[in-house]
Short mmCIF file of C-alpha atoms in Angstrom, two decimals:
data_model
loop_
_atom_site.label_atom_id
_atom_site.label_comp_id
_atom_site.label_asym_id
_atom_site.label_seq_id
_atom_site.Cartn_x
_atom_site.Cartn_y
_atom_site.Cartn_z
CA MET A 1 90.90 92.12 111.96
CA PRO A 2 90.41 94.23 108.83
CA ASN A 3 92.49 93.34 105.77
CA VAL A 4 94.41 96.27 104.26
CA LEU A 5 95.82 95.96 100.73
CA VAL A 6 98.49 98.55 99.89
CA LEU A 7 99.15 99.17 96.18
CA SER A 8 102.72 100.27 95.38
CA PHE A 9 103.54 99.86 91.70
CA GLU A 10 106.03 102.54 90.72
CA GLY A 11 109.31 101.16 92.04
CA PHE A 12 108.59 102.18 95.61
CA SER A 13 107.69 99.96 98.54
CA PHE A 14 105.43 101.64 101.08
CA SER A 15 106.38 99.11 103.76
CA SER A 16 110.14 99.56 103.31
CA ARG A 17 110.11 103.35 103.61
CA GLN A 18 108.58 105.19 106.53
CA LEU A 19 106.66 107.99 104.83
CA TYR A 20 104.52 108.61 107.88
CA GLN A 21 106.09 108.37 111.32
CA GLN A 22 103.56 106.04 112.95
CA LEU A 23 101.24 104.88 110.17
CA LEU A 24 102.76 101.51 109.30
CA PRO A 25 103.26 100.34 112.93
CA LYS A 26 99.67 101.32 113.73
CA LEU A 27 98.33 99.58 110.63
CA LEU A 28 100.24 96.41 111.47
CA SER A 29 98.87 96.42 115.04
CA ARG A 30 95.27 97.03 113.97
CA ALA A 31 94.89 95.14 110.70
CA VAL A 32 96.36 92.44 108.49
CA VAL A 33 98.43 94.25 105.84
CA HIS A 34 99.62 93.04 102.44
CA GLU A 35 101.50 95.17 99.94
CA SER A 36 101.13 94.44 96.22
CA LEU A 37 104.08 95.53 94.10
CA THR A 38 102.58 94.25 90.83
CA ILE A 39 99.20 94.68 89.20
CA GLN A 40 98.73 90.92 88.89
CA ASP A 41 99.29 90.39 92.61
CA ALA A 42 96.76 93.12 93.38
CA MET A 43 94.23 91.55 91.00
CA ASN A 44 94.68 88.17 92.70
CA TYR A 45 94.04 89.60 96.17
CA ILE A 46 91.04 91.67 95.09
CA SER A 47 89.48 88.83 93.07
CA SER A 48 89.73 86.61 96.16
CA GLY A 49 87.67 89.14 98.14
CA TRP A 50 90.47 89.56 100.69
CA PRO A 51 90.84 93.33 101.28
CA THR A 52 88.38 95.41 103.27
CA LYS A 53 90.53 98.54 102.73
CA ILE A 54 92.72 99.49 99.77
CA LEU A 55 95.45 102.12 100.16
CA VAL A 56 96.69 103.45 96.81
CA SER A 57 100.19 104.81 97.47
CA ASP A 58 101.05 105.91 93.92
CA PRO A 59 99.15 106.78 90.71
CA GLY A 60 99.85 103.49 88.92
CA ILE A 61 96.14 102.69 88.65
CA THR A 62 95.56 105.89 86.63
CA ALA A 63 97.97 104.97 83.82
CA GLU A 64 96.59 104.65 80.29
CA ASP A 65 97.80 101.11 79.56
CA GLU A 66 95.22 98.35 79.36
CA GLU A 67 96.40 96.46 82.45
CA SER A 68 96.20 99.55 84.69
CA GLN A 69 92.77 100.50 83.36
CA GLN A 70 91.53 96.98 83.97
CA LEU A 71 92.75 97.11 87.57
CA LEU A 72 91.12 100.50 88.11
CA SER A 73 87.81 99.12 86.81
CA VAL A 74 88.11 96.17 89.18
CA ILE A 75 88.88 98.51 92.11
CA VAL A 76 85.85 100.67 91.30
CA GLU A 77 83.51 97.68 91.25
CA TYR A 78 85.09 96.23 94.39
CA THR A 79 84.70 99.57 96.17
CA LYS A 80 81.03 99.66 95.23
CA GLN A 81 80.62 96.29 96.93
CA GLY A 82 81.72 97.71 100.30
CA CYS A 83 85.47 98.30 100.28
CA THR A 84 87.07 101.57 101.42
CA THR A 85 89.63 102.81 98.88
CA ILE A 86 91.97 105.70 99.76
CA THR A 87 94.60 107.50 97.68
CA MET A 88 97.57 108.51 99.84
CA GLY A 89 101.37 108.41 99.95
CA PHE A 90 102.93 109.59 96.69
CA PHE A 91 99.62 109.50 94.81
CA ALA A 92 98.79 113.22 94.96
CA GLU A 93 102.40 114.26 94.39
CA THR A 94 102.97 112.27 91.20
CA VAL A 95 99.57 111.76 89.55
CA GLU A 96 98.91 113.40 86.18
CA PHE A 97 96.07 115.86 86.67
CA ASP A 98 94.15 114.86 83.55
CA ARG A 99 94.33 111.18 84.49
CA LEU A 100 93.05 111.93 87.99
CA ASN A 101 90.12 113.83 86.52
CA VAL A 102 89.39 110.85 84.27
CA MET A 103 89.41 108.54 87.31
CA PHE A 104 86.96 110.74 89.20
CA LYS A 105 84.64 111.40 86.26
CA GLU A 106 84.62 108.25 84.16
CA TYR A 107 85.32 105.55 86.73
CA PHE A 108 83.89 106.72 90.06
CA HIS A 109 81.33 109.14 88.53
CA LEU A 110 82.14 111.89 91.02
CA PRO A 111 82.15 115.65 90.30
CA TRP A 112 85.56 116.11 91.95
CA ARG A 113 88.22 117.77 89.78
CA VAL A 114 91.84 118.86 90.24
CA ALA A 115 92.22 122.52 91.24
CA GLU A 116 95.86 123.29 92.00
CA SER A 117 98.94 122.29 93.95
CA THR A 118 99.63 124.99 96.53
CA LYS A 119 100.05 125.80 100.23
CA ASN A 120 97.15 126.84 102.41
CA ASP A 121 95.77 126.94 105.94
CA ILE A 122 93.59 123.87 106.37
CA ARG A 123 90.59 123.43 108.64
CA LEU A 124 88.44 120.47 109.60
CA LEU A 125 84.80 120.79 108.55
CA THR A 126 81.72 119.49 110.33
CA ILE A 127 80.96 116.14 108.74
CA ASP A 128 78.78 113.08 109.19
CA GLU A 129 80.20 111.07 112.10
CA CYS A 130 78.68 107.95 110.51
CA MET A 131 81.19 108.41 107.68
CA ILE A 132 84.29 109.19 109.73
CA ARG A 133 85.10 109.85 113.38
CA THR A 134 86.82 113.18 113.96
CA ASP A 135 88.08 112.85 117.57
CA SER A 136 91.56 111.93 116.37
CA LEU A 137 91.80 114.51 113.58
CA VAL A 138 93.80 117.73 113.83
CA SER A 139 91.36 120.66 113.61
CA ALA A 140 93.61 123.13 111.78
CA PHE A 141 97.09 123.17 110.24
CA TYR A 142 99.13 124.54 107.34
CA ALA A 143 99.94 122.23 104.43
CA LYS A 144 101.20 121.91 100.91
CA ALA A 145 98.75 119.80 98.96
CA LEU A 146 97.03 119.01 95.70
CA PHE A 147 93.62 120.62 96.18
CA LEU A 148 90.39 119.64 94.47
CA SER A 149 87.49 121.69 93.18
CA ARG A 150 83.80 120.82 92.67
CA VAL A 151 83.71 118.73 95.83
CA PRO A 152 80.28 118.89 97.53
CA ALA A 153 80.29 119.99 101.17
CA ALA A 154 79.07 116.55 102.21
CA HIS A 155 82.21 115.03 100.66
CA THR A 156 84.69 117.53 102.14
CA ILE A 157 86.62 116.64 105.29
CA TYR A 158 89.30 119.32 105.14
CA ALA A 159 89.27 122.55 103.13
CA GLY A 160 91.35 125.68 102.70
CA SER A 161 90.65 128.31 105.34
CA SER A 162 89.21 130.66 102.73
CA GLY A 163 86.29 128.31 102.26
CA ALA A 164 86.61 128.59 98.50
CA ALA A 165 85.09 125.86 96.36
CA THR A 166 88.50 125.17 94.83
CA SER A 167 90.32 124.28 98.03
CA THR A 168 89.40 120.78 99.17
CA TYR A 169 92.39 119.13 100.86
CA ALA A 170 90.66 115.82 101.66
CA ALA A 171 87.49 114.34 100.19
CA TYR A 172 85.54 111.26 101.24
CA ALA A 173 82.36 109.94 99.64
CA ARG A 174 80.15 106.90 99.46
CA VAL A 175 80.53 104.91 96.25
CA GLY A 176 77.84 102.27 96.16
CA LEU A 177 78.22 100.34 99.41
CA GLY A 178 81.84 101.44 99.85
CA LYS A 179 83.80 104.67 100.14
CA LEU A 180 86.46 106.57 98.21
CA GLY A 181 88.89 108.84 100.00
CA PHE A 182 91.32 111.36 98.48
CA ILE A 183 94.11 112.99 100.51
CA GLY A 184 95.98 115.74 98.71
CA ASP A 185 98.76 116.18 101.28
CA LEU A 186 102.34 116.34 99.96
CA ASN A 187 104.24 116.47 103.27
CA PHE A 188 103.61 113.07 104.96
CA GLY A 189 103.03 114.63 108.37
CA GLU A 190 100.98 113.64 111.39
CA GLU A 191 97.76 115.16 110.01
CA PRO A 192 97.37 112.91 106.93
CA GLU A 193 98.55 109.91 108.96
CA ARG A 194 95.67 110.43 111.40
CA LEU A 195 93.28 110.99 108.51
CA ILE A 196 94.24 107.74 106.77
CA LEU A 197 93.57 105.77 109.96
CA ALA A 198 90.23 107.55 110.47
CA MET A 199 89.14 106.95 106.86
CA CYS A 200 89.96 103.26 107.36
CA HIS A 201 88.02 103.26 110.66
CA LEU A 202 91.24 102.10 112.31
CA ASP A 203 91.46 105.06 114.68
CA ARG A 204 91.40 104.14 118.36
CA PRO A 205 90.44 105.99 121.60
CA GLU A 206 94.13 106.46 122.42
CA ASP A 207 94.48 108.50 119.19
CA SER A 208 91.87 111.03 120.33
CA LEU A 209 92.78 114.70 120.49
CA THR A 210 89.50 115.53 122.25
CA GLU A 211 89.68 116.24 125.97
CA PRO A 212 87.43 114.05 128.17
CA GLY A 213 85.40 117.08 129.23
CA GLU A 214 84.75 117.98 125.60
CA MET A 215 83.57 114.46 124.84
CA GLU A 216 81.03 114.60 127.67
CA SER A 217 79.61 118.00 126.77
#
């Protein structure tokens, strides 16, 4: 089974509070899950090569102190070696915009930048099925989110319905041999829950929203 490391540093335990209705039960049934509440515990697990997926539930790794920056550097290098790292939970809601831009630019060397926190109609784009399966993803919905700009089309999973360059709701890109995912959602609904599982490649046939006839066509 895949090993999922959840990072929760800011006085909040992801496992003790049900942000998403079905996410934690599904994770526990499809992977081995460990939650790190301290940076040192996270460093120990990553240095051992244990996680195959890292879920970042708050913006602790973006802080300016030396320990946080060291962990972020370790996560970047570990991601490049094949891990999938995803920001979710309270990350988008509480991250400082300038620190997020620093993470994208200076650590992951991606062009992504913060645009704005707003509400918009969201739609699923046509993306590489080798990167992420879309059968279980909701095709369109309305959401409040932290949107990104300067995200290439190949990195965009969900965007604002206007199609503007400044309205990326969810981004996903290869980083070395691994992947980085960003989910801007602020509502903890079914849509981001499904997206987290799909980004982790932990979606299952029973999660599919595609009708059998559509799958055969």
